[in-house]
PDB file of C-alpha atoms and ligand atoms in Angstrom:
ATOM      1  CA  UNK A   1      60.280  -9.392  29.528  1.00  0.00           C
ATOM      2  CA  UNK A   2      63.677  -8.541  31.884  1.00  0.00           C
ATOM      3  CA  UNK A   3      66.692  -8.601  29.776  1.00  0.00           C
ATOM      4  CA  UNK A   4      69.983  -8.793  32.167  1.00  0.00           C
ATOM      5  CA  UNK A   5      73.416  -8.828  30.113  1.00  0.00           C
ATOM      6  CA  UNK A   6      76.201 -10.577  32.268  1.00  0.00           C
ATOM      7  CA  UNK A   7      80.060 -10.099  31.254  1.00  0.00           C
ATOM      8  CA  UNK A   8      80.570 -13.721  31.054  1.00  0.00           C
ATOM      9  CA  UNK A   9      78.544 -17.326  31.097  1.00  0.00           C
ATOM     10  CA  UNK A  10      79.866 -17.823  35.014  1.00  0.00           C
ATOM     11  CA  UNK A  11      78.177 -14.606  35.397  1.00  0.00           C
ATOM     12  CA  UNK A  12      74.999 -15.585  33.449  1.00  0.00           C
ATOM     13  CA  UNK A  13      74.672 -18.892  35.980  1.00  0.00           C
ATOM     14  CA  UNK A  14      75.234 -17.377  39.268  1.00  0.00           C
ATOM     15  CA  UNK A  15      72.625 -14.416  37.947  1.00  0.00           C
ATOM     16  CA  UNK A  16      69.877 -16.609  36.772  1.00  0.00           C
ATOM     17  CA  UNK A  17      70.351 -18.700  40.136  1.00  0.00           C
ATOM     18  CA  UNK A  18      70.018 -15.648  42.424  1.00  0.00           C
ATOM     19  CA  UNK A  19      66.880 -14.747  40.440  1.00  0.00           C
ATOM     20  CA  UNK A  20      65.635 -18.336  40.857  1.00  0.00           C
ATOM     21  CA  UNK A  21      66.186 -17.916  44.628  1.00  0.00           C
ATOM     22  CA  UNK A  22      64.962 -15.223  45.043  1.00  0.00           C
ATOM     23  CA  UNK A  23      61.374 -16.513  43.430  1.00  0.00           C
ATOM     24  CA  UNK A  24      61.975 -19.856  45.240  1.00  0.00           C
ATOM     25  CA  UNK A  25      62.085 -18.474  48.789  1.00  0.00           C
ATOM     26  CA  UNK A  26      58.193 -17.246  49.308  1.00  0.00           C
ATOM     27  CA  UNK A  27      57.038 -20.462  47.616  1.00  0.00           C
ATOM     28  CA  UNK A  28      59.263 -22.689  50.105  1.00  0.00           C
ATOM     29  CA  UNK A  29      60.744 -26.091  49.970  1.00  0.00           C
ATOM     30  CA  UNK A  30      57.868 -27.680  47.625  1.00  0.00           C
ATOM     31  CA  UNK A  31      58.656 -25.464  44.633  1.00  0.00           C
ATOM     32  CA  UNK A  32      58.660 -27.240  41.132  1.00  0.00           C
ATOM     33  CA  UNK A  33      61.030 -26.826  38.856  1.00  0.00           C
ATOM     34  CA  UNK A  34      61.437 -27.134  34.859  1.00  0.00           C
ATOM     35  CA  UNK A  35      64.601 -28.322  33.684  1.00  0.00           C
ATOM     36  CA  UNK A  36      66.561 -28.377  30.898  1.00  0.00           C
ATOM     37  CA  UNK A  37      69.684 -30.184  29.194  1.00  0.00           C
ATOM     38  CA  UNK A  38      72.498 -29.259  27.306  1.00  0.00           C
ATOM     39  CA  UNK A  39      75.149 -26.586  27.848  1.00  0.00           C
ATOM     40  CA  UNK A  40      73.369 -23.048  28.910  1.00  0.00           C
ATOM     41  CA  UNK A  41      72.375 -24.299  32.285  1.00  0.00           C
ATOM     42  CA  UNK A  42      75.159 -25.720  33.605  1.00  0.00           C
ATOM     43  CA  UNK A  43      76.721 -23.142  35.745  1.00  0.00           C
ATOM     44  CA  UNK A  44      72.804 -21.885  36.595  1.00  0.00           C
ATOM     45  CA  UNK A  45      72.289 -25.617  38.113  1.00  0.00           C
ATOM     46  CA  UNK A  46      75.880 -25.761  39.647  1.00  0.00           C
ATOM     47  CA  UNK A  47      75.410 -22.460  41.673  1.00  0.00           C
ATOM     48  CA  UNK A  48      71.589 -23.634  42.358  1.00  0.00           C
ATOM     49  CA  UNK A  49      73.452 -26.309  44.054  1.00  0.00           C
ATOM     50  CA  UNK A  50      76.174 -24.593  45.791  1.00  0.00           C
ATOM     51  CA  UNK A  51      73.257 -22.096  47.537  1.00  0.00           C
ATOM     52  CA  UNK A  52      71.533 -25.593  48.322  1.00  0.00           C
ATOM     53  CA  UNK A  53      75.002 -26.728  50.126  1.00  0.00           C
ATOM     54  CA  UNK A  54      75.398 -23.738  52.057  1.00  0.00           C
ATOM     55  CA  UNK A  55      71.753 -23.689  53.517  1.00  0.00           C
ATOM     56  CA  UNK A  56      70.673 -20.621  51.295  1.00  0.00           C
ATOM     57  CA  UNK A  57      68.194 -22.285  49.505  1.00  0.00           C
ATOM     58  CA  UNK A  58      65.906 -25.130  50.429  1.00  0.00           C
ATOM     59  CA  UNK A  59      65.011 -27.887  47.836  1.00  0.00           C
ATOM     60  CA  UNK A  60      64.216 -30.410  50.419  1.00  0.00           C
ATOM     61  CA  UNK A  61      60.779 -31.208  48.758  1.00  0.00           C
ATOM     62  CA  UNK A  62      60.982 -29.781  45.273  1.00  0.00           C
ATOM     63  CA  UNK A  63      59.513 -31.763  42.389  1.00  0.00           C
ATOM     64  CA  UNK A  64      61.578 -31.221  39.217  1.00  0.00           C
ATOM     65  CA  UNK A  65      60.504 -31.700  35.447  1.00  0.00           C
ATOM     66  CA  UNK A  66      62.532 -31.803  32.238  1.00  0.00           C
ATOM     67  CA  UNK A  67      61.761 -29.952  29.237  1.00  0.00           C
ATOM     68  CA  UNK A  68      62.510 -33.170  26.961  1.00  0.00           C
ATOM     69  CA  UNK A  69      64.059 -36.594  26.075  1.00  0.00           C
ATOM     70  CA  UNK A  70      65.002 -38.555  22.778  1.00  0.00           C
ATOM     71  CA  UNK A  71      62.636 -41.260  21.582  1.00  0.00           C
ATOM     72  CA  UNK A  72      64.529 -44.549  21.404  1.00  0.00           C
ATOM     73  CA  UNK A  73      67.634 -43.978  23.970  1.00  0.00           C
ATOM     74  CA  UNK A  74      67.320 -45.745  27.306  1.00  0.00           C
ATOM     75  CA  UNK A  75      67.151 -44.236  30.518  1.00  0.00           C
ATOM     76  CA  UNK A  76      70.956 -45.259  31.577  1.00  0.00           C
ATOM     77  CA  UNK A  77      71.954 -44.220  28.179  1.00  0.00           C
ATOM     78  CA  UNK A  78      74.712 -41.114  28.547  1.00  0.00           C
ATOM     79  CA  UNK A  79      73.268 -39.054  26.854  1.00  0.00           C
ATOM     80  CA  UNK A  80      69.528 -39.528  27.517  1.00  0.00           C
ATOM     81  CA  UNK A  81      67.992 -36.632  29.536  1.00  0.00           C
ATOM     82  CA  UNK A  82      67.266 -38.313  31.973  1.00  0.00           C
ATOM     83  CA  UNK A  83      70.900 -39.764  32.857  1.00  0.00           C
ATOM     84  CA  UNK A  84      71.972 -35.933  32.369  1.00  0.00           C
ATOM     85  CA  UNK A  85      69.254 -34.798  34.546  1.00  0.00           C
ATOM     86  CA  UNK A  86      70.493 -37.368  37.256  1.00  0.00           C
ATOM     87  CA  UNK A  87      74.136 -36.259  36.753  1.00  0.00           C
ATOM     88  CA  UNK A  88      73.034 -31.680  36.695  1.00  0.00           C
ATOM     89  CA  UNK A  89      70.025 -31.581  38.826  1.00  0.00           C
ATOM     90  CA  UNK A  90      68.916 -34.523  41.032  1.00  0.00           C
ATOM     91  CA  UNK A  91      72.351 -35.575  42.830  1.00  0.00           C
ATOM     92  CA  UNK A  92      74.121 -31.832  42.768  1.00  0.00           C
ATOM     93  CA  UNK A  93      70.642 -30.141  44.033  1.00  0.00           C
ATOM     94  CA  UNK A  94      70.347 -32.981  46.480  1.00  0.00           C
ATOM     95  CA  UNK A  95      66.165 -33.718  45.056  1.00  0.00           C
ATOM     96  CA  UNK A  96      64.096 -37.076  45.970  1.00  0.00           C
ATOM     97  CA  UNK A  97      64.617 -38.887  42.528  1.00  0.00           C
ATOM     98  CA  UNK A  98      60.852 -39.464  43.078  1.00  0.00           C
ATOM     99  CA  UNK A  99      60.300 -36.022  42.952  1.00  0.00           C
ATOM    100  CA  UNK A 100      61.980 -35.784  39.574  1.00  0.00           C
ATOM    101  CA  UNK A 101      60.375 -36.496  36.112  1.00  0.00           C
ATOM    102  CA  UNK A 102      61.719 -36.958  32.202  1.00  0.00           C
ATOM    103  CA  UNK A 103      59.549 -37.646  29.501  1.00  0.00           C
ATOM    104  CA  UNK A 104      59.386 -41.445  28.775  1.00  0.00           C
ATOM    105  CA  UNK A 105      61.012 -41.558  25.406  1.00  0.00           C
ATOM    106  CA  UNK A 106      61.443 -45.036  25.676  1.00  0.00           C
ATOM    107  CA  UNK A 107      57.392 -45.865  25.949  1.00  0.00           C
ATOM    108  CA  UNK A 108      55.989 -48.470  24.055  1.00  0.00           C
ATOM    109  CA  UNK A 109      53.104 -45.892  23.815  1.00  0.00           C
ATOM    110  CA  UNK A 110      54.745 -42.399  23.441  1.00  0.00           C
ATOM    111  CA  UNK A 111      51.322 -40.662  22.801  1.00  0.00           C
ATOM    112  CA  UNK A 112      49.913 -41.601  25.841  1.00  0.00           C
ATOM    113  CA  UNK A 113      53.625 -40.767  27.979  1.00  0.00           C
ATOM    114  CA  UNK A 114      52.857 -37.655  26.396  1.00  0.00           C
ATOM    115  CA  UNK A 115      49.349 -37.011  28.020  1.00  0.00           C
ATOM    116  CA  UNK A 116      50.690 -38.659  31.514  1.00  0.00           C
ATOM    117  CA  UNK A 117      53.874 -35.799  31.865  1.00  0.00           C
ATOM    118  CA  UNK A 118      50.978 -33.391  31.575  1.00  0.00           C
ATOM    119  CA  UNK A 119      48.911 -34.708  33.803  1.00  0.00           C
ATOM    120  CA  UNK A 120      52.068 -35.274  35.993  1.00  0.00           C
ATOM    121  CA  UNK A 121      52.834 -31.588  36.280  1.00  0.00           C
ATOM    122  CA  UNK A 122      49.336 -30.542  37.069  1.00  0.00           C
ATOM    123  CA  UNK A 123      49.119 -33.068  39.762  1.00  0.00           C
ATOM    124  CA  UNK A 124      51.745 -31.112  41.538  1.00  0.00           C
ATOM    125  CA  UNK A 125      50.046 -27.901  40.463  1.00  0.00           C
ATOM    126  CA  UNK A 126      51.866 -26.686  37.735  1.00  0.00           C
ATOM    127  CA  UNK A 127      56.249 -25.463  37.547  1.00  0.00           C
ATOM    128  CA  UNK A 128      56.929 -22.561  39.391  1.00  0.00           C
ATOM    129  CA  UNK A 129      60.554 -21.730  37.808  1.00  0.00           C
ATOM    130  CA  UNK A 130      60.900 -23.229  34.463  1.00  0.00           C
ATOM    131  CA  UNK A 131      64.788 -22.750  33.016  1.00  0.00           C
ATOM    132  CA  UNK A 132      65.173 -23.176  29.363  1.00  0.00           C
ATOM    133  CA  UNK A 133      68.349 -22.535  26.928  1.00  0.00           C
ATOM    134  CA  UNK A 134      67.528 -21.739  23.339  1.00  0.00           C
ATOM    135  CA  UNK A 135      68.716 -23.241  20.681  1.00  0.00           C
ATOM    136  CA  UNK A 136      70.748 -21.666  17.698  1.00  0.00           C
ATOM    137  CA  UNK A 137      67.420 -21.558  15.768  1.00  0.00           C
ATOM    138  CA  UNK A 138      65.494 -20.501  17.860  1.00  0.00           C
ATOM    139  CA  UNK A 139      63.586 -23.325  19.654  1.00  0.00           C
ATOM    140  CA  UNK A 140      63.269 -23.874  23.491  1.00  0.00           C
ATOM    141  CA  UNK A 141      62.696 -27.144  24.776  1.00  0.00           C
ATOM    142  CA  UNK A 142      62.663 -29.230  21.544  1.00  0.00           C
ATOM    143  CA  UNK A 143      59.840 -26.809  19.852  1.00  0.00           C
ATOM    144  CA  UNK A 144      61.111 -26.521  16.550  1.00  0.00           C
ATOM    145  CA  UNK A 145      60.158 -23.960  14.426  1.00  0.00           C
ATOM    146  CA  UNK A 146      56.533 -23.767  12.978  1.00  0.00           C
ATOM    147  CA  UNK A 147      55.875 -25.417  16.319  1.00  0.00           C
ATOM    148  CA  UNK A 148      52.217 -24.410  17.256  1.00  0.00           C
ATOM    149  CA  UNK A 149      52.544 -21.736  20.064  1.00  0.00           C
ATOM    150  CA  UNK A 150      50.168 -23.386  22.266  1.00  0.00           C
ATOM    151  CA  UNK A 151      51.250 -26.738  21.797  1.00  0.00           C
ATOM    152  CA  UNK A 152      51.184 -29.089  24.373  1.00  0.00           C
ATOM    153  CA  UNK A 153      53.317 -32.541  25.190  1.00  0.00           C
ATOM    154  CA  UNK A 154      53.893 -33.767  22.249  1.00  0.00           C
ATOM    155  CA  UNK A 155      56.495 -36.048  19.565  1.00  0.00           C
ATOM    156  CA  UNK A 156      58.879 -33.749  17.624  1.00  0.00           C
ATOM    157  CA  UNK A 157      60.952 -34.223  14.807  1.00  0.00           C
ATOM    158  CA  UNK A 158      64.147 -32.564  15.375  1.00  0.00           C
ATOM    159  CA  UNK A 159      65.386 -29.976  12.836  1.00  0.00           C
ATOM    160  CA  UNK A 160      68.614 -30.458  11.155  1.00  0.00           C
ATOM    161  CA  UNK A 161      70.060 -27.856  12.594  1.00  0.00           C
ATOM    162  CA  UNK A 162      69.485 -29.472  16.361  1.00  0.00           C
ATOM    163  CA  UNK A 163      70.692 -32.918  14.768  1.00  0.00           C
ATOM    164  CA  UNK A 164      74.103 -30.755  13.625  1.00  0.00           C
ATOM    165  CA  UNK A 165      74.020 -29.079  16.861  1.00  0.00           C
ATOM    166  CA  UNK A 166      73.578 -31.913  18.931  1.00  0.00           C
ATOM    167  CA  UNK A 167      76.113 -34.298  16.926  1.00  0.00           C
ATOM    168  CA  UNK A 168      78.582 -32.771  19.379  1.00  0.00           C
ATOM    169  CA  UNK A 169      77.437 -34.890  22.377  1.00  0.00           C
ATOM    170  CA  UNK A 170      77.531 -37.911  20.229  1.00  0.00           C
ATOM    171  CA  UNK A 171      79.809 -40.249  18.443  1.00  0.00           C
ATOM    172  CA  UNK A 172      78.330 -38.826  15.104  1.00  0.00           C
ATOM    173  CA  UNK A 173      75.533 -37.168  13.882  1.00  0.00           C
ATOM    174  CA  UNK A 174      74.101 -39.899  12.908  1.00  0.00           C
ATOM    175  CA  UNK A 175      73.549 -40.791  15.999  1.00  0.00           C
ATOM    176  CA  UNK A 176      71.664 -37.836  17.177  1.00  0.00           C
ATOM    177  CA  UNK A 177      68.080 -39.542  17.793  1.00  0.00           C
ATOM    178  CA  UNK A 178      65.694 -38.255  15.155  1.00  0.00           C
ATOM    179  CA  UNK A 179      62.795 -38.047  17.398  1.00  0.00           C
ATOM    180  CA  UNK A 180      62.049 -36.437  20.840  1.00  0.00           C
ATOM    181  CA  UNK A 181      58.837 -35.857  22.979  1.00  0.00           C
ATOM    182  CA  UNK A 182      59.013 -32.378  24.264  1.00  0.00           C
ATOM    183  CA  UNK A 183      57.183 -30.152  26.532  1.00  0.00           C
ATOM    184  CA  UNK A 184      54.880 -27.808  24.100  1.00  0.00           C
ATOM    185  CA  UNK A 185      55.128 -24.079  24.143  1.00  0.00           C
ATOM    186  CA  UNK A 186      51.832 -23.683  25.732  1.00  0.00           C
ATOM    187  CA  UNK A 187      53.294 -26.308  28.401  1.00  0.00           C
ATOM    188  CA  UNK A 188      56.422 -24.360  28.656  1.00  0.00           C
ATOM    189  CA  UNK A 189      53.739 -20.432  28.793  1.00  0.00           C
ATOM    190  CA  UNK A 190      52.264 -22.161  31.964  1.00  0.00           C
ATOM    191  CA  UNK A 191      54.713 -21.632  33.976  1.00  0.00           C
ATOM    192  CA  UNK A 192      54.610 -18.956  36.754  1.00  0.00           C
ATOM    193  CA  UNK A 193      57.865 -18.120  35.616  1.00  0.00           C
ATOM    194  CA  UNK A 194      60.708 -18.546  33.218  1.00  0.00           C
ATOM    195  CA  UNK A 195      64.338 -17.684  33.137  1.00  0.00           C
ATOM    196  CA  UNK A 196      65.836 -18.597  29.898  1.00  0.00           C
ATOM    197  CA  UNK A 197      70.087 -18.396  29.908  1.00  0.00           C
ATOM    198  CA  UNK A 198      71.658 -18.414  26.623  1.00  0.00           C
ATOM    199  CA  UNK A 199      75.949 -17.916  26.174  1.00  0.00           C
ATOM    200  CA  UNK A 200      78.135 -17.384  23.216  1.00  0.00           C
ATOM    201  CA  UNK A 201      78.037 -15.965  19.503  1.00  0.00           C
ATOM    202  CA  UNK A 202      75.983 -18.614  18.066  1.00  0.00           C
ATOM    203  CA  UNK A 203      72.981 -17.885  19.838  1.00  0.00           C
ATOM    204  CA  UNK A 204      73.580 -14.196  19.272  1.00  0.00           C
ATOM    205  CA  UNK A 205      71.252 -14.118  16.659  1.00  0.00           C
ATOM    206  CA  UNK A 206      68.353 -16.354  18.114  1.00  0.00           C
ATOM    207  CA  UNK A 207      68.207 -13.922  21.006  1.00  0.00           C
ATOM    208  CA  UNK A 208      67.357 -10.936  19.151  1.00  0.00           C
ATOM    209  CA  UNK A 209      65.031 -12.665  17.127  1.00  0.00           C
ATOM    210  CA  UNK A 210      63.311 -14.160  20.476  1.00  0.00           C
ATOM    211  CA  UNK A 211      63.355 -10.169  22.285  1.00  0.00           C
ATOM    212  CA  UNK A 212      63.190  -8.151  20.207  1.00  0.00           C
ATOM    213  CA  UNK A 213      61.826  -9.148  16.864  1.00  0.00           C
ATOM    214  CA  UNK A 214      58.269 -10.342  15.975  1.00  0.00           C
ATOM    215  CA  UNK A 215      56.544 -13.035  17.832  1.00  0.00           C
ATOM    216  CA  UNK A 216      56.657 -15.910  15.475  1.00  0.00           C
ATOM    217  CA  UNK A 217      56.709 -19.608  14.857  1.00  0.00           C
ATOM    218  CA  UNK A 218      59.622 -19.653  13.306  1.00  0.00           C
ATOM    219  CA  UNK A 219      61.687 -18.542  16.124  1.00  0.00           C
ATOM    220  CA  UNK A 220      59.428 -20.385  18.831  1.00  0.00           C
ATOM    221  CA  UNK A 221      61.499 -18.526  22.008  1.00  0.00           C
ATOM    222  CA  UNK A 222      59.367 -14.947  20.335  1.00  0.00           C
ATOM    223  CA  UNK A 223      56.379 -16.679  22.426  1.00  0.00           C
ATOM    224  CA  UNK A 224      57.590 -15.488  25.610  1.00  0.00           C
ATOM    225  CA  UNK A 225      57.315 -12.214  24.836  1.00  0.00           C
ATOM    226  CA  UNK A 226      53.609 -12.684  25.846  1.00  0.00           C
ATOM    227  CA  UNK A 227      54.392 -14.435  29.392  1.00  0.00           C
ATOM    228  CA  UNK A 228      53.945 -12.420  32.186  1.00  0.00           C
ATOM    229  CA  UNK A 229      57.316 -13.160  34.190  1.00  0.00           C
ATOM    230  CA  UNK A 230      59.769 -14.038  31.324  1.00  0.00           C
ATOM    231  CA  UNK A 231      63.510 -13.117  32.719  1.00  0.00           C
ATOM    232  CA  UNK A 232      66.548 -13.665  29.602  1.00  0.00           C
ATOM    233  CA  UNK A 233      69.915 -13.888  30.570  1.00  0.00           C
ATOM    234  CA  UNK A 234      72.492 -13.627  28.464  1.00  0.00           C
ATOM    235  CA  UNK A 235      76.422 -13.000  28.279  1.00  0.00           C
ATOM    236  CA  UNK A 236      77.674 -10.510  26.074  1.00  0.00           C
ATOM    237  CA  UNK A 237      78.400 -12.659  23.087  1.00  0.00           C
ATOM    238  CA  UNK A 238      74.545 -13.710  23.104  1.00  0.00           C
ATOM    239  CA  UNK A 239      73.823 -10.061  23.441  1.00  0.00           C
ATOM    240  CA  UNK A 240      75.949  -9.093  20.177  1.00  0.00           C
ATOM    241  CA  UNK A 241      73.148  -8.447  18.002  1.00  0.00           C
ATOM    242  CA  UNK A 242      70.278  -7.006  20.205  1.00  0.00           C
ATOM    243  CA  UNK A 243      69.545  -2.835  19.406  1.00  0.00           C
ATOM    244  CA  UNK A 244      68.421  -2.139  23.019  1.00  0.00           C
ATOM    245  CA  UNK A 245      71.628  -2.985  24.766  1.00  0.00           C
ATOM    246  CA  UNK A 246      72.146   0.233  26.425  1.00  0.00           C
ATOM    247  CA  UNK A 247      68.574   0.130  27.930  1.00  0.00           C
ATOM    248  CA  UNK A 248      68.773  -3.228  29.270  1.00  0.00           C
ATOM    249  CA  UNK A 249      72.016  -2.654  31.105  1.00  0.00           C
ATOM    250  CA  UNK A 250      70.560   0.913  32.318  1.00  0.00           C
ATOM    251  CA  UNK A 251      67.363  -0.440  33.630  1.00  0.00           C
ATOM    252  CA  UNK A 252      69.227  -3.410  35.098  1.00  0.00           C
ATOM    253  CA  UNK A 253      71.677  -0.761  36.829  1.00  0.00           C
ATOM    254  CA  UNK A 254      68.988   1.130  38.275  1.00  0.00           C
ATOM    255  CA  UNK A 255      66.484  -1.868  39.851  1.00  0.00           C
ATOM    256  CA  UNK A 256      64.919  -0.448  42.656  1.00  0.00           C
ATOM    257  CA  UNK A 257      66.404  -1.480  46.057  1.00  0.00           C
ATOM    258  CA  UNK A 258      64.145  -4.078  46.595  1.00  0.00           C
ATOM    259  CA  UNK A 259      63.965  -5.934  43.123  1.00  0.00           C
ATOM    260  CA  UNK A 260      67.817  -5.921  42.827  1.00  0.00           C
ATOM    261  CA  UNK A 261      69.544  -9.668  43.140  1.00  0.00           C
ATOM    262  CA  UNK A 262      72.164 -10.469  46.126  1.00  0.00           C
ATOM    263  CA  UNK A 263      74.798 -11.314  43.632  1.00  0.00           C
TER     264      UNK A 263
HETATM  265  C1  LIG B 301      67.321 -28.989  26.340  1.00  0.00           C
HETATM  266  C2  LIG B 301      66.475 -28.206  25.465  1.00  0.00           C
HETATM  267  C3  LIG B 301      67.023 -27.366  24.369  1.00  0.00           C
HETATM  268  C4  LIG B 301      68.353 -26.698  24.704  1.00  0.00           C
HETATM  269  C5  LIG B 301      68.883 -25.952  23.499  1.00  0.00           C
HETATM  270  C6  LIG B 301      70.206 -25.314  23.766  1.00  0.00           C
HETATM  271  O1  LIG B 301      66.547 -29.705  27.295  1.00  0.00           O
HETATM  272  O2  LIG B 301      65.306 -28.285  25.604  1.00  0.00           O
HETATM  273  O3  LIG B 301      66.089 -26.375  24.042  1.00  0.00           O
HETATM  274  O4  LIG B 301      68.183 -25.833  25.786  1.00  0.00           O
HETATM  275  O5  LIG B 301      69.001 -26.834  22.420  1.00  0.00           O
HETATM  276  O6  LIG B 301      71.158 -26.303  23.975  1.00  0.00           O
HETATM  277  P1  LIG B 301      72.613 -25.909  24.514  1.00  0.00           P
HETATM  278  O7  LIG B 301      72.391 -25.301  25.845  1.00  0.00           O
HETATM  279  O8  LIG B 301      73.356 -27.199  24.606  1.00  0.00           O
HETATM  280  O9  LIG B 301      73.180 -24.951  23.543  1.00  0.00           O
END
């Protein structure tokens, strides 16, 4: 696991998107992303888009694929993942809507929009660069915790802590959707690689639970401590309660020539 500290959350986006770049450009225009919602990656997926502008990165043929959507919103809903996916990734990034997929939270049958989103992403081979934010307990995409660490596609319940955390993009919290299909941690472990971006005190204590404590259900993130190319990237206020500070920013200091990021 690569820990990189970043003085700020501008910092934190224009980082992750470097790395992301940088793992983008040997795999060429058709690489696949995983995407996710919410606040964490929205400077990552504006600079993403800026090096797309300027020519430094191609996305001409990417596929995209959200982590998650609410059961019951429609699709032109504001805050359905799929409208915010439109509004962060597809337009900015400049990507063939075609190319870009949300869980169908408004199926008739969400069991078997589960199994399709699977077999979606393995059609195209599986996500190259899956981005994920954490939330304040602990969960990435909507894998609560005691989510099953090699769960697949699946209906969640969320926790009341997302329905308090999520109330803010709402009128109230009750109406946060109750429900969600979400990529499973096992989806989310098959990645090739994953750069998780997390800002501000209240994650501070999720993020030292996910690096450095045990690998557990009960903070789901912990799971990518066993994933090969897991890269965390955090600002200083999500750093405040990690015990390995000074080796993160000393190792991150000292990359060798050619592992260190153009940024
Ligand atoms: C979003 C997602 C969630 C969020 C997490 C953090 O698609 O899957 O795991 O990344 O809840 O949300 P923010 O970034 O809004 O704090």
């Amino acid at each position: 696991m690569e820990v990189i500290i970043c003085p700020n959350a501008q910092r934190v986006g224009e980082v992750a998107a470097a790395k992301a770049a940088r793992i983008a450009a040997p795999i060429g225009p058709k690489v696949v992303l995983g995407v996710a919602t919410g606040s964490s990656p929205v400077q990552t997926f504006a600079e993403l888009a800026r090096l797309v502008a300027s020519g430094d990165l191609d996305l001409s043929e990417a596929s995209a694929f959200a982590l998650d959507e609410y059961v019951g919103i429609p699709e032109g809903h504001p805050e359905s993942y799929h409208e915010i996916i439109r509004q962060t990734v597809t337009e900015p990034m400049g990507l063939d809507p075609a190319r870009v997929h949300v869980p169908d939270g408004f199926a008739t049958d969400l069991q078997a929009a589960c199994r399709a989103y699977e077999d979606a992403i393995k059609a195209v081979g599986g996500v190259d660069i899956q981005f994920l934010g954490i939330g304040s307990n602990g969960h990435i995409g909507f894998n609560e915790p005691t989510s099953s660490l090699s769960s697949r596609t699946r209906i969640k319940t969320l926790a009341a802590k997302t329905l308090e955390d999520n109330a803010r993009f709402f009128d109230s919290i009750d109406d946060v959707p109750r429900h969600c299909l979400t990529q499973g941690l096992g989806t989310i472990m098959d990645a090739r690689n994953v750069i998780l971006v997390a800002t501000g005190t209240n994650k501070a204590h999720a993020i030292a639970q996910v690096i450095e404590g045990p690998i557990t259900a009960m903070y789901p993130g912990s799971v990518l401590q066993l994933h090969p190319h897991a890269t965390i990237i955090v600002d200083s206020d999500a750093a405040a309660e990690l015990t390995l500070i000074d080796y993160y920013k000393a190792t991150y200091a000292n990359l060798p020539a050619w592992q260190r990021l153009d940024v």
